[in-house]
CSV table of C-alpha atoms in Angstrom, one decimal:
chain,number,residue,atom,x,y,z
U,1,UNK,CA,-0.1,0.0,-0.1
U,2,UNK,CA,0.8,3.5,-0.1
U,3,UNK,CA,3.0,5.2,2.6
U,4,UNK,CA,4.7,8.4,3.5
U,5,UNK,CA,7.5,8.9,6.0
U,6,UNK,CA,8.6,12.4,6.9
U,7,UNK,CA,11.5,13.7,9.3
U,8,UNK,CA,10.7,13.3,13.0
U,9,UNK,CA,10.3,16.5,15.1
U,10,UNK,CA,10.1,18.8,16.7
U,11,UNK,CA,12.2,21.3,14.6
U,12,UNK,CA,13.2,24.4,16.1
U,13,UNK,CA,14.8,27.1,14.3
U,14,UNK,CA,15.7,31.1,14.7
U,15,UNK,CA,14.0,33.3,12.6
U,16,UNK,CA,15.5,33.7,9.0
U,17,UNK,CA,17.0,30.4,9.4
U,18,UNK,CA,16.7,27.7,6.3
U,19,UNK,CA,14.4,25.0,6.7
U,20,UNK,CA,14.3,21.6,5.3
U,21,UNK,CA,11.8,18.9,6.1
U,22,UNK,CA,12.4,15.3,4.4
U,23,UNK,CA,9.7,13.6,3.0
U,24,UNK,CA,9.8,10.2,1.2
U,25,UNK,CA,6.9,8.0,0.1
U,26,UNK,CA,6.0,4.7,-1.5
U,27,UNK,CA,3.3,4.3,-3.8
U,28,UNK,CA,2.2,2.3,-6.7
U,29,UNK,CA,1.8,4.5,-10.2
U,30,UNK,CA,2.0,8.2,-10.4
U,31,UNK,CA,0.8,9.8,-7.0
U,32,UNK,CA,0.2,13.2,-6.6
U,33,UNK,CA,2.3,14.8,-3.6
U,34,UNK,CA,1.1,17.5,-1.2
U,35,UNK,CA,2.2,19.6,1.9
U,36,UNK,CA,-0.5,20.4,4.3
U,37,UNK,CA,0.1,22.9,7.3
U,38,UNK,CA,-2.1,23.0,10.5
U,39,UNK,CA,-1.7,26.4,12.5
U,40,UNK,CA,-2.3,26.1,16.1
U,41,UNK,CA,-6.1,26.0,16.6
U,42,UNK,CA,-6.7,25.6,13.0
U,43,UNK,CA,-7.7,23.1,10.3
U,44,UNK,CA,-5.4,21.6,7.9
U,45,UNK,CA,-4.6,23.6,5.0
U,46,UNK,CA,-3.1,22.7,1.8
U,47,UNK,CA,0.3,24.5,1.4
U,48,UNK,CA,1.4,23.4,-1.9
U,49,UNK,CA,1.2,20.5,-4.5
U,50,UNK,CA,2.9,18.6,-7.2
U,51,UNK,CA,1.1,16.3,-9.6
U,52,UNK,CA,3.9,14.8,-11.5
U,53,UNK,CA,7.7,14.1,-11.7
U,54,UNK,CA,9.7,17.2,-11.6
U,55,UNK,CA,7.3,19.6,-10.8
U,56,UNK,CA,7.9,22.2,-8.2
U,57,UNK,CA,5.1,23.3,-6.1
U,58,UNK,CA,5.4,26.6,-4.3
U,59,UNK,CA,3.7,29.0,-2.0
U,60,UNK,CA,4.3,31.6,0.8
U,61,UNK,CA,8.0,31.1,0.4
U,62,UNK,CA,7.9,27.4,0.8
U,63,UNK,CA,8.9,25.1,-2.2
U,64,UNK,CA,9.1,21.2,-2.8
U,65,UNK,CA,9.9,19.2,-5.8
U,66,UNK,CA,8.5,16.1,-6.8
U,67,UNK,CA,11.5,13.8,-7.4
U,68,UNK,CA,10.3,10.1,-8.6
U,69,UNK,CA,13.9,9.0,-8.7
U,70,UNK,CA,14.3,9.3,-5.2
U,71,UNK,CA,10.5,9.3,-4.2
U,72,UNK,CA,11.0,12.3,-2.3
U,73,UNK,CA,9.1,15.7,-1.7
U,74,UNK,CA,11.2,17.6,0.6
U,75,UNK,CA,9.8,20.7,2.0
U,76,UNK,CA,12.1,24.0,1.9
U,77,UNK,CA,12.2,27.4,2.9
U,78,UNK,CA,14.9,29.9,2.7
U,79,UNK,CA,14.1,32.2,5.5
U,80,UNK,CA,11.5,31.1,8.1
U,81,UNK,CA,9.4,33.7,10.1
U,82,UNK,CA,7.8,33.0,13.7
U,83,UNK,CA,4.6,32.9,11.9
U,84,UNK,CA,5.4,29.5,10.2
U,85,UNK,CA,5.4,28.0,13.5
U,86,UNK,CA,2.9,25.0,13.0
U,87,UNK,CA,2.8,21.4,12.1
U,88,UNK,CA,3.6,20.2,8.5
U,89,UNK,CA,2.2,17.2,6.9
U,90,UNK,CA,3.6,15.6,3.9
U,91,UNK,CA,0.6,13.5,2.0
U,92,UNK,CA,0.1,11.7,-1.2
U,93,UNK,CA,-2.9,10.8,-3.3
U,94,UNK,CA,-2.9,8.0,-5.4
U,95,UNK,CA,-5.4,6.6,-8.3
U,96,UNK,CA,-8.2,7.5,-6.1
U,97,UNK,CA,-9.4,10.3,-3.6
U,98,UNK,CA,-7.7,8.8,-0.5
U,99,UNK,CA,-5.0,10.8,1.2
U,100,UNK,CA,-2.0,9.1,2.9
U,101,UNK,CA,-0.5,11.4,5.2
U,102,UNK,CA,2.9,11.4,7.1
U,103,UNK,CA,3.1,11.6,10.9
U,104,UNK,CA,3.5,15.3,10.9
U,105,UNK,CA,6.5,17.6,11.9
U,106,UNK,CA,6.2,20.3,14.5
U,107,UNK,CA,8.1,23.4,13.5
U,108,UNK,CA,8.9,26.4,16.2
U,109,UNK,CA,10.4,29.4,14.8
U,110,UNK,CA,11.9,31.7,17.8
U,111,UNK,CA,12.4,35.3,17.2
O,1,UNK,CA,-17.0,31.9,2.4
O,2,UNK,CA,-17.5,29.5,5.4
O,3,UNK,CA,-15.0,26.5,5.6
O,4,UNK,CA,-15.8,23.1,6.8
O,5,UNK,CA,-17.0,23.2,10.5
O,6,UNK,CA,-17.2,20.5,13.1
O,7,UNK,CA,-18.6,20.2,16.5
O,8,UNK,CA,-18.0,19.8,19.2
O,9,UNK,CA,-14.5,20.9,18.9
O,10,UNK,CA,-13.7,18.8,22.3
O,11,UNK,CA,-15.4,15.8,23.6
O,12,UNK,CA,-14.5,14.1,26.8
O,13,UNK,CA,-16.7,10.9,27.6
O,14,UNK,CA,-16.1,8.0,29.7
O,15,UNK,CA,-15.2,4.5,28.4
O,16,UNK,CA,-18.5,2.7,27.1
O,17,UNK,CA,-20.5,5.7,26.2
O,18,UNK,CA,-21.5,6.5,22.7
O,19,UNK,CA,-20.5,9.5,21.0
O,20,UNK,CA,-21.7,11.7,17.8
O,21,UNK,CA,-19.3,13.8,16.0
O,22,UNK,CA,-20.8,16.6,13.5
O,23,UNK,CA,-19.2,17.7,10.4
O,24,UNK,CA,-20.9,20.5,8.2
O,25,UNK,CA,-19.1,20.7,4.8
O,26,UNK,CA,-18.5,23.4,2.4
O,27,UNK,CA,-21.8,24.2,0.6
O,28,UNK,CA,-22.2,22.5,-2.9
O,29,UNK,CA,-19.4,20.1,-1.9
O,30,UNK,CA,-20.6,16.4,-2.9
O,31,UNK,CA,-17.7,14.7,-1.5
O,32,UNK,CA,-16.9,14.3,2.4
O,33,UNK,CA,-14.1,12.3,4.2
O,34,UNK,CA,-13.5,11.5,7.8
O,35,UNK,CA,-9.9,10.9,9.2
O,36,UNK,CA,-8.5,10.3,12.3
O,37,UNK,CA,-5.3,11.7,14.0
O,38,UNK,CA,-4.2,9.6,16.8
O,39,UNK,CA,-1.3,11.0,19.1
O,40,UNK,CA,2.1,11.0,17.5
O,41,UNK,CA,0.5,9.3,14.4
O,42,UNK,CA,-0.5,10.6,10.9
O,43,UNK,CA,-4.0,11.2,9.7
O,44,UNK,CA,-5.9,7.9,9.0
O,45,UNK,CA,-8.6,7.6,6.4
O,46,UNK,CA,-12.0,6.2,7.8
O,47,UNK,CA,-14.7,6.8,5.3
O,48,UNK,CA,-15.7,8.7,2.3
O,49,UNK,CA,-19.1,10.0,0.8
O,50,UNK,CA,-20.1,10.7,-2.4
O,51,UNK,CA,-23.5,12.4,-2.0
O,52,UNK,CA,-25.3,10.4,0.7
O,53,UNK,CA,-23.8,7.2,-0.1
O,54,UNK,CA,-20.5,5.8,1.3
O,55,UNK,CA,-18.7,3.5,-1.2
O,56,UNK,CA,-15.5,3.4,0.7
O,57,UNK,CA,-15.9,2.4,4.4
O,58,UNK,CA,-12.6,0.6,4.7
O,59,UNK,CA,-10.8,2.7,7.1
O,60,UNK,CA,-13.6,2.1,9.9
O,61,UNK,CA,-11.6,0.5,12.7
O,62,UNK,CA,-14.5,-1.6,13.9
O,63,UNK,CA,-18.1,-2.2,13.9
O,64,UNK,CA,-18.3,0.3,16.7
O,65,UNK,CA,-17.8,3.2,14.2
O,66,UNK,CA,-20.4,4.2,11.9
O,67,UNK,CA,-21.2,7.4,9.7
O,68,UNK,CA,-24.2,8.5,7.8
O,69,UNK,CA,-24.7,11.7,5.9
O,70,UNK,CA,-27.9,13.5,4.9
O,71,UNK,CA,-29.2,15.9,2.2
O,72,UNK,CA,-25.6,15.9,0.7
O,73,UNK,CA,-24.4,17.8,3.7
O,74,UNK,CA,-24.2,17.2,7.3
O,75,UNK,CA,-22.2,14.0,8.3
O,76,UNK,CA,-22.4,12.5,11.6
O,77,UNK,CA,-19.6,10.0,12.9
O,78,UNK,CA,-20.9,7.6,15.6
O,79,UNK,CA,-18.7,5.8,18.0
O,80,UNK,CA,-20.5,3.2,20.1
O,81,UNK,CA,-19.2,1.7,23.5
O,82,UNK,CA,-16.1,4.3,23.3
O,83,UNK,CA,-12.7,2.7,24.2
O,84,UNK,CA,-9.7,4.5,25.5
O,85,UNK,CA,-7.9,3.8,21.9
O,86,UNK,CA,-10.5,5.9,20.4
O,87,UNK,CA,-9.2,9.0,21.5
O,88,UNK,CA,-8.0,11.1,18.8
O,89,UNK,CA,-8.7,14.2,16.8
O,90,UNK,CA,-11.2,13.3,14.3
O,91,UNK,CA,-11.1,15.4,11.2
O,92,UNK,CA,-13.6,16.0,8.4
O,93,UNK,CA,-12.9,17.1,4.8
O,94,UNK,CA,-15.1,18.0,1.9
O,95,UNK,CA,-14.1,18.3,-1.8
O,96,UNK,CA,-16.2,19.7,-4.8
O,97,UNK,CA,-16.1,16.1,-6.1
O,98,UNK,CA,-14.0,13.1,-5.6
O,99,UNK,CA,-11.5,11.6,-7.8
O,100,UNK,CA,-8.0,12.2,-8.8
O,101,UNK,CA,-8.2,15.3,-11.0
O,102,UNK,CA,-5.9,18.0,-9.2
O,103,UNK,CA,-7.1,21.3,-8.4
O,104,UNK,CA,-10.9,20.7,-8.8
O,105,UNK,CA,-10.8,18.1,-5.9
O,106,UNK,CA,-8.8,19.4,-3.3
O,107,UNK,CA,-9.9,18.6,0.2
O,108,UNK,CA,-10.6,21.3,2.4
O,109,UNK,CA,-10.5,20.4,5.9
O,110,UNK,CA,-12.2,21.2,9.3
O,111,UNK,CA,-10.7,22.2,12.7
O,112,UNK,CA,-11.3,18.9,14.0
O,113,UNK,CA,-13.0,17.3,17.2
O,114,UNK,CA,-10.7,16.3,19.8
O,115,UNK,CA,-12.1,13.2,21.6
O,116,UNK,CA,-10.8,12.0,24.9
O,117,UNK,CA,-12.2,8.7,26.3
O,118,UNK,CA,-11.6,8.3,30.0
């Protein structure tokens, strides 16, 4: 079956630091890949997505590139802000509607 | 416009009691999904509705779990005879339709119901 593995948290950074959260996946066929973010007290929000190999998703300064050869979709941001503190989930969607999620990574950014 | 809403936001119940969790999807969204997030785990798919029918119940963990949806809107997830392992955040999502075409079928999530079984 499909599965997603993302780096264990928590991750604590200072403002303006570089962020990488690793995500690798196992899936049959050609899944779509997503990063969701959950801010404190709020629901999950789609942060970015990529639907085919070599696509780069980007939003709010975050980027992730769909790497089929390494089955990875690592999330990066060049300069994090305090407001980026949240839980980040990597997810994939296979040939149907189901989303398969990683366990989430808690990011805390200190001023 | 209004997003997906869920109620209650928090529920504490005693082991063995029944609970009902409610989800109000975005108006016009025909597809509705329930997920569960246990502490330290990723989200687990529970059930999916297309309209009022549930073609995929494969994620329901036991026959104590059931869900229904009426009028292509509100859905209720019912857990009978709750157990401590049912403690989790239950998340509901809706999308315009189901399927695999990206963009049109993005799933929008509610804030969740935190269930604690004592």
